[in-house]
Tab-separated table of C-alpha atoms in Angstrom:
chain	number	residue	atom	x	y	z
W	1	UNK	CA	-22.543	-15.740	-7.403
W	2	UNK	CA	-18.779	-16.263	-7.593
W	3	UNK	CA	-18.586	-18.474	-4.511
W	4	UNK	CA	-16.306	-15.996	-2.736
W	5	UNK	CA	-17.844	-14.465	0.382
W	6	UNK	CA	-16.851	-11.299	2.187
W	7	UNK	CA	-18.042	-9.867	5.469
W	8	UNK	CA	-19.175	-7.361	6.430
W	9	UNK	CA	-20.815	-5.798	3.359
W	10	UNK	CA	-20.627	-2.325	4.814
W	11	UNK	CA	-18.517	-0.812	7.553
W	12	UNK	CA	-18.639	2.697	8.964
W	13	UNK	CA	-16.001	3.744	11.421
W	14	UNK	CA	-14.045	6.756	12.641
W	15	UNK	CA	-10.541	7.959	11.931
W	16	UNK	CA	-7.894	6.297	14.043
W	17	UNK	CA	-9.881	3.091	14.469
W	18	UNK	CA	-8.987	-0.453	13.430
W	19	UNK	CA	-11.188	-2.819	11.408
W	20	UNK	CA	-10.959	-6.375	10.134
W	21	UNK	CA	-12.367	-7.505	6.812
W	22	UNK	CA	-12.983	-11.193	6.235
W	23	UNK	CA	-12.885	-13.278	3.071
W	24	UNK	CA	-13.784	-16.909	2.450
W	25	UNK	CA	-12.493	-18.214	-0.894
W	26	UNK	CA	-14.296	-20.585	-3.217
W	27	UNK	CA	-14.180	-24.207	-2.194
W	28	UNK	CA	-10.846	-25.684	-3.268
W	29	UNK	CA	-9.154	-22.341	-3.903
W	30	UNK	CA	-5.790	-21.909	-2.208
W	31	UNK	CA	-4.942	-18.394	-3.283
W	32	UNK	CA	-6.521	-15.190	-2.000
W	33	UNK	CA	-5.949	-11.711	-3.384
W	34	UNK	CA	-6.959	-8.411	-1.813
W	35	UNK	CA	-7.734	-5.327	-3.920
W	36	UNK	CA	-8.746	-1.781	-3.023
W	37	UNK	CA	-11.063	0.256	-5.249
W	38	UNK	CA	-11.155	3.990	-4.580
W	39	UNK	CA	-12.250	6.962	-6.661
W	40	UNK	CA	-8.799	8.475	-6.985
W	41	UNK	CA	-6.607	5.346	-7.174
W	42	UNK	CA	-8.901	2.996	-9.077
W	43	UNK	CA	-8.484	-0.741	-8.533
W	44	UNK	CA	-5.199	-1.589	-6.868
W	45	UNK	CA	-3.693	-4.886	-5.808
W	46	UNK	CA	-2.811	-4.990	-2.121
W	47	UNK	CA	-1.571	-8.458	-1.202
W	48	UNK	CA	-1.769	-12.147	-2.118
W	49	UNK	CA	-1.694	-15.285	0.005
W	50	UNK	CA	-1.262	-18.835	-1.156
W	51	UNK	CA	-2.041	-21.733	1.167
W	52	UNK	CA	-1.329	-19.673	4.262
W	53	UNK	CA	1.805	-17.939	3.078
W	54	UNK	CA	2.259	-14.439	1.738
W	55	UNK	CA	3.007	-14.640	-1.991
W	56	UNK	CA	3.221	-10.998	-3.088
W	57	UNK	CA	2.670	-7.462	-1.916
W	58	UNK	CA	1.412	-4.557	-3.937
W	59	UNK	CA	0.552	-1.035	-2.883
W	60	UNK	CA	-0.310	-1.973	0.664
W	61	UNK	CA	0.255	0.560	3.408
W	62	UNK	CA	2.226	-0.363	6.514
W	63	UNK	CA	-0.942	0.313	8.540
W	64	UNK	CA	-2.579	-2.587	6.688
W	65	UNK	CA	-1.838	-6.251	7.230
W	66	UNK	CA	-3.374	-9.537	6.228
W	67	UNK	CA	-3.192	-13.227	6.939
W	68	UNK	CA	-4.591	-16.484	5.659
W	69	UNK	CA	-5.666	-19.101	8.156
W	70	UNK	CA	-5.402	-22.930	7.982
W	71	UNK	CA	-9.013	-23.144	6.799
W	72	UNK	CA	-7.923	-20.798	3.953
W	73	UNK	CA	-10.103	-17.869	4.899
W	74	UNK	CA	-8.281	-14.562	4.953
W	75	UNK	CA	-8.512	-11.371	6.975
W	76	UNK	CA	-7.378	-7.885	6.045
W	77	UNK	CA	-6.631	-5.667	9.016
W	78	UNK	CA	-6.712	-1.904	8.578
W	79	UNK	CA	-5.464	0.214	11.473
W	80	UNK	CA	-5.066	3.906	12.299
W	81	UNK	CA	-7.708	4.561	9.697
W	82	UNK	CA	-7.693	7.788	7.725
W	83	UNK	CA	-10.396	9.414	5.617
W	84	UNK	CA	-8.530	8.338	2.494
W	85	UNK	CA	-8.899	4.681	3.404
W	86	UNK	CA	-12.577	4.872	2.519
W	87	UNK	CA	-12.949	2.487	-0.383
W	88	UNK	CA	-14.391	-0.771	-1.626
W	89	UNK	CA	-12.184	-3.705	-0.635
W	90	UNK	CA	-12.381	-6.809	-2.772
W	91	UNK	CA	-11.163	-10.281	-2.131
W	92	UNK	CA	-10.587	-12.641	-5.059
W	93	UNK	CA	-9.593	-16.281	-5.130
W	94	UNK	CA	-8.406	-19.046	-7.411
W	95	UNK	CA	-6.559	-22.326	-7.142
W	96	UNK	CA	-3.281	-20.446	-7.542
W	97	UNK	CA	-2.214	-21.831	-10.891
W	98	UNK	CA	-0.721	-19.744	-13.641
W	99	UNK	CA	-3.734	-19.988	-15.933
W	100	UNK	CA	-6.332	-19.518	-13.219
W	101	UNK	CA	-8.942	-16.773	-13.462
W	102	UNK	CA	-9.548	-14.779	-10.301
W	103	UNK	CA	-13.105	-14.786	-8.998
W	104	UNK	CA	-14.143	-11.772	-6.974
W	105	UNK	CA	-16.257	-11.526	-3.869
W	106	UNK	CA	-18.969	-8.863	-3.491
W	107	UNK	CA	-16.624	-6.507	-1.646
W	108	UNK	CA	-16.707	-4.656	1.665
W	109	UNK	CA	-17.524	-0.974	1.484
W	110	UNK	CA	-15.564	0.918	4.137
W	111	UNK	CA	-16.459	4.460	5.090
W	112	UNK	CA	-14.139	6.297	7.451
W	113	UNK	CA	-15.687	9.410	9.016
C	1	UNK	CA	5.987	-1.657	-14.571
C	2	UNK	CA	2.977	-2.749	-16.507
C	3	UNK	CA	0.283	-0.183	-17.162
C	4	UNK	CA	-3.203	-0.488	-18.604
C	5	UNK	CA	-4.927	2.459	-20.275
C	6	UNK	CA	-8.598	2.830	-21.061
C	7	UNK	CA	-8.932	6.090	-22.967
C	8	UNK	CA	-12.745	6.252	-22.979
C	9	UNK	CA	-14.061	7.197	-19.519
C	10	UNK	CA	-17.652	6.961	-20.756
C	11	UNK	CA	-19.456	5.502	-23.739
C	12	UNK	CA	-23.044	4.965	-24.758
C	13	UNK	CA	-24.739	2.585	-27.160
C	14	UNK	CA	-28.261	2.115	-28.439
C	15	UNK	CA	-29.937	-1.105	-27.392
C	16	UNK	CA	-29.326	-3.889	-29.957
C	17	UNK	CA	-26.384	-2.015	-31.466
C	18	UNK	CA	-22.676	-2.825	-31.287
C	19	UNK	CA	-20.085	-0.990	-29.231
C	20	UNK	CA	-16.324	-1.333	-28.888
C	21	UNK	CA	-14.385	-0.439	-25.745
C	22	UNK	CA	-10.677	0.284	-26.106
C	23	UNK	CA	-7.752	-0.832	-23.993
C	24	UNK	CA	-4.026	-0.515	-24.470
C	25	UNK	CA	-1.308	-1.833	-22.222
C	26	UNK	CA	2.391	-1.474	-21.788
C	27	UNK	CA	4.613	-4.428	-20.994
C	28	UNK	CA	8.014	-5.774	-21.893
C	29	UNK	CA	6.853	-9.340	-21.367
C	30	UNK	CA	5.860	-11.702	-24.165
C	31	UNK	CA	3.664	-14.072	-22.199
C	32	UNK	CA	0.700	-12.711	-20.263
C	33	UNK	CA	-3.069	-12.762	-19.885
C	34	UNK	CA	-5.626	-10.064	-20.564
C	35	UNK	CA	-9.098	-9.797	-19.111
C	36	UNK	CA	-12.238	-7.736	-19.303
C	37	UNK	CA	-14.261	-7.475	-16.105
C	38	UNK	CA	-17.723	-5.969	-15.792
C	39	UNK	CA	-18.828	-4.068	-12.690
C	40	UNK	CA	-22.587	-3.365	-12.641
C	41	UNK	CA	-24.196	-1.018	-10.107
C	42	UNK	CA	-24.162	-3.877	-7.587
C	43	UNK	CA	-20.334	-3.413	-7.562
C	44	UNK	CA	-19.691	-7.130	-8.113
C	45	UNK	CA	-16.678	-7.767	-10.375
C	46	UNK	CA	-17.703	-10.231	-13.073
C	47	UNK	CA	-15.335	-11.798	-15.573
C	48	UNK	CA	-16.488	-11.137	-19.124
C	49	UNK	CA	-13.699	-12.613	-21.215
C	50	UNK	CA	-10.018	-13.551	-21.090
C	51	UNK	CA	-7.263	-13.805	-23.673
C	52	UNK	CA	-3.963	-15.635	-23.485
C	53	UNK	CA	-1.192	-13.688	-25.222
C	54	UNK	CA	0.245	-16.805	-26.844
C	55	UNK	CA	-3.035	-17.470	-28.641
C	56	UNK	CA	-3.454	-15.711	-31.959
C	57	UNK	CA	-7.180	-16.402	-32.118
C	58	UNK	CA	-9.381	-13.741	-30.578
C	59	UNK	CA	-11.493	-14.906	-27.649
C	60	UNK	CA	-15.289	-14.857	-27.879
C	61	UNK	CA	-18.014	-15.420	-25.298
C	62	UNK	CA	-21.502	-15.228	-26.793
C	63	UNK	CA	-22.117	-11.538	-27.610
C	64	UNK	CA	-18.681	-10.505	-26.335
C	65	UNK	CA	-15.525	-10.706	-28.406
C	66	UNK	CA	-12.097	-9.145	-28.324
C	67	UNK	CA	-9.725	-7.755	-30.902
C	68	UNK	CA	-6.268	-8.625	-29.606
C	69	UNK	CA	-3.410	-6.912	-31.411
C	70	UNK	CA	-0.242	-8.066	-29.650
C	71	UNK	CA	2.220	-5.958	-31.600
C	72	UNK	CA	0.160	-2.841	-31.015
C	73	UNK	CA	-0.491	-3.850	-27.375
C	74	UNK	CA	-4.191	-3.325	-27.901
C	75	UNK	CA	-7.076	-5.326	-26.469
C	76	UNK	CA	-10.534	-4.007	-27.338
C	77	UNK	CA	-13.878	-5.469	-26.300
C	78	UNK	CA	-16.780	-5.646	-28.725
C	79	UNK	CA	-20.289	-6.057	-27.398
C	80	UNK	CA	-22.817	-7.069	-30.018
C	81	UNK	CA	-26.605	-6.769	-29.753
C	82	UNK	CA	-26.246	-4.586	-26.645
C	83	UNK	CA	-28.752	-5.194	-23.881
C	84	UNK	CA	-29.875	-3.001	-20.993
C	85	UNK	CA	-28.117	-5.388	-18.623
C	86	UNK	CA	-24.799	-4.588	-20.272
C	87	UNK	CA	-24.819	-1.138	-18.665
C	88	UNK	CA	-21.876	-1.165	-16.256
C	89	UNK	CA	-18.263	-0.163	-15.692
C	90	UNK	CA	-15.891	-2.251	-17.762
C	91	UNK	CA	-12.326	-2.790	-16.646
C	92	UNK	CA	-9.471	-4.068	-18.743
C	93	UNK	CA	-6.852	-6.004	-16.763
C	94	UNK	CA	-3.416	-7.481	-17.359
C	95	UNK	CA	-1.641	-10.317	-15.636
C	96	UNK	CA	1.932	-11.384	-16.133
C	97	UNK	CA	2.573	-15.079	-16.698
C	98	UNK	CA	6.012	-15.239	-15.127
C	99	UNK	CA	7.059	-16.580	-11.769
C	100	UNK	CA	5.792	-14.873	-8.678
C	101	UNK	CA	2.485	-13.266	-8.034
C	102	UNK	CA	-0.357	-13.368	-10.467
C	103	UNK	CA	-2.019	-10.135	-9.433
C	104	UNK	CA	-4.139	-8.151	-11.852
C	105	UNK	CA	-3.272	-4.643	-13.043
C	106	UNK	CA	-6.413	-2.739	-13.966
C	107	UNK	CA	-7.216	0.194	-16.181
C	108	UNK	CA	-9.327	3.087	-14.882
C	109	UNK	CA	-12.479	1.715	-16.463
C	110	UNK	CA	-15.073	2.732	-19.049
C	111	UNK	CA	-18.624	3.469	-18.002
C	112	UNK	CA	-21.026	2.042	-20.575
C	113	UNK	CA	-24.591	3.316	-20.811
C	114	UNK	CA	-27.197	1.479	-22.879
C	115	UNK	CA	-29.963	3.627	-24.338
C	116	UNK	CA	-33.359	1.949	-24.757
């Protein structure tokens, strides 16, 4: 158990809908990273937050957005969902330092029908 | 842009034997970190081992060790005395040490099967 929690574990929804994925980092961790794992794209970095502020963006679509709240949990919002958004979405956390290892949550499996 | 290549989509090893998974990467940076993550059927991403580029000594963690060749930009993972629980996808990952984000760049993965 990494100490990172993600909810829900599974999500099934329809095209065009909007969903919110939630991540709680390990106790004491300030930085949260979101990754997408799909069959065709592999594991891709989406976005990073550090202590409530956006730190970096990767291959994140404009339909996707995220935020980190004062209690340091983070939410990833996916809107206007398409079939190709079906994937496993991981959250990872660390204290934010240069030498810090990222610890991954169990992921949320999203299926868009 | 940094890229990570795992040229072996699938590998198999006999239980108790040794197997080596390959990884190469492309970067113009001199200071970075390399990682191997394991993803079993449960889909959890588990850190296996990490290597700092400035360290010449190869990292080891129990039955897992790496062969880090900085000039060749190669970072292979050796698993000794393979166990059934080692069966999983293994991902090689790179992280730049410079200012800014510390996101991971992953390879496509190698699926390891362990034969009893």
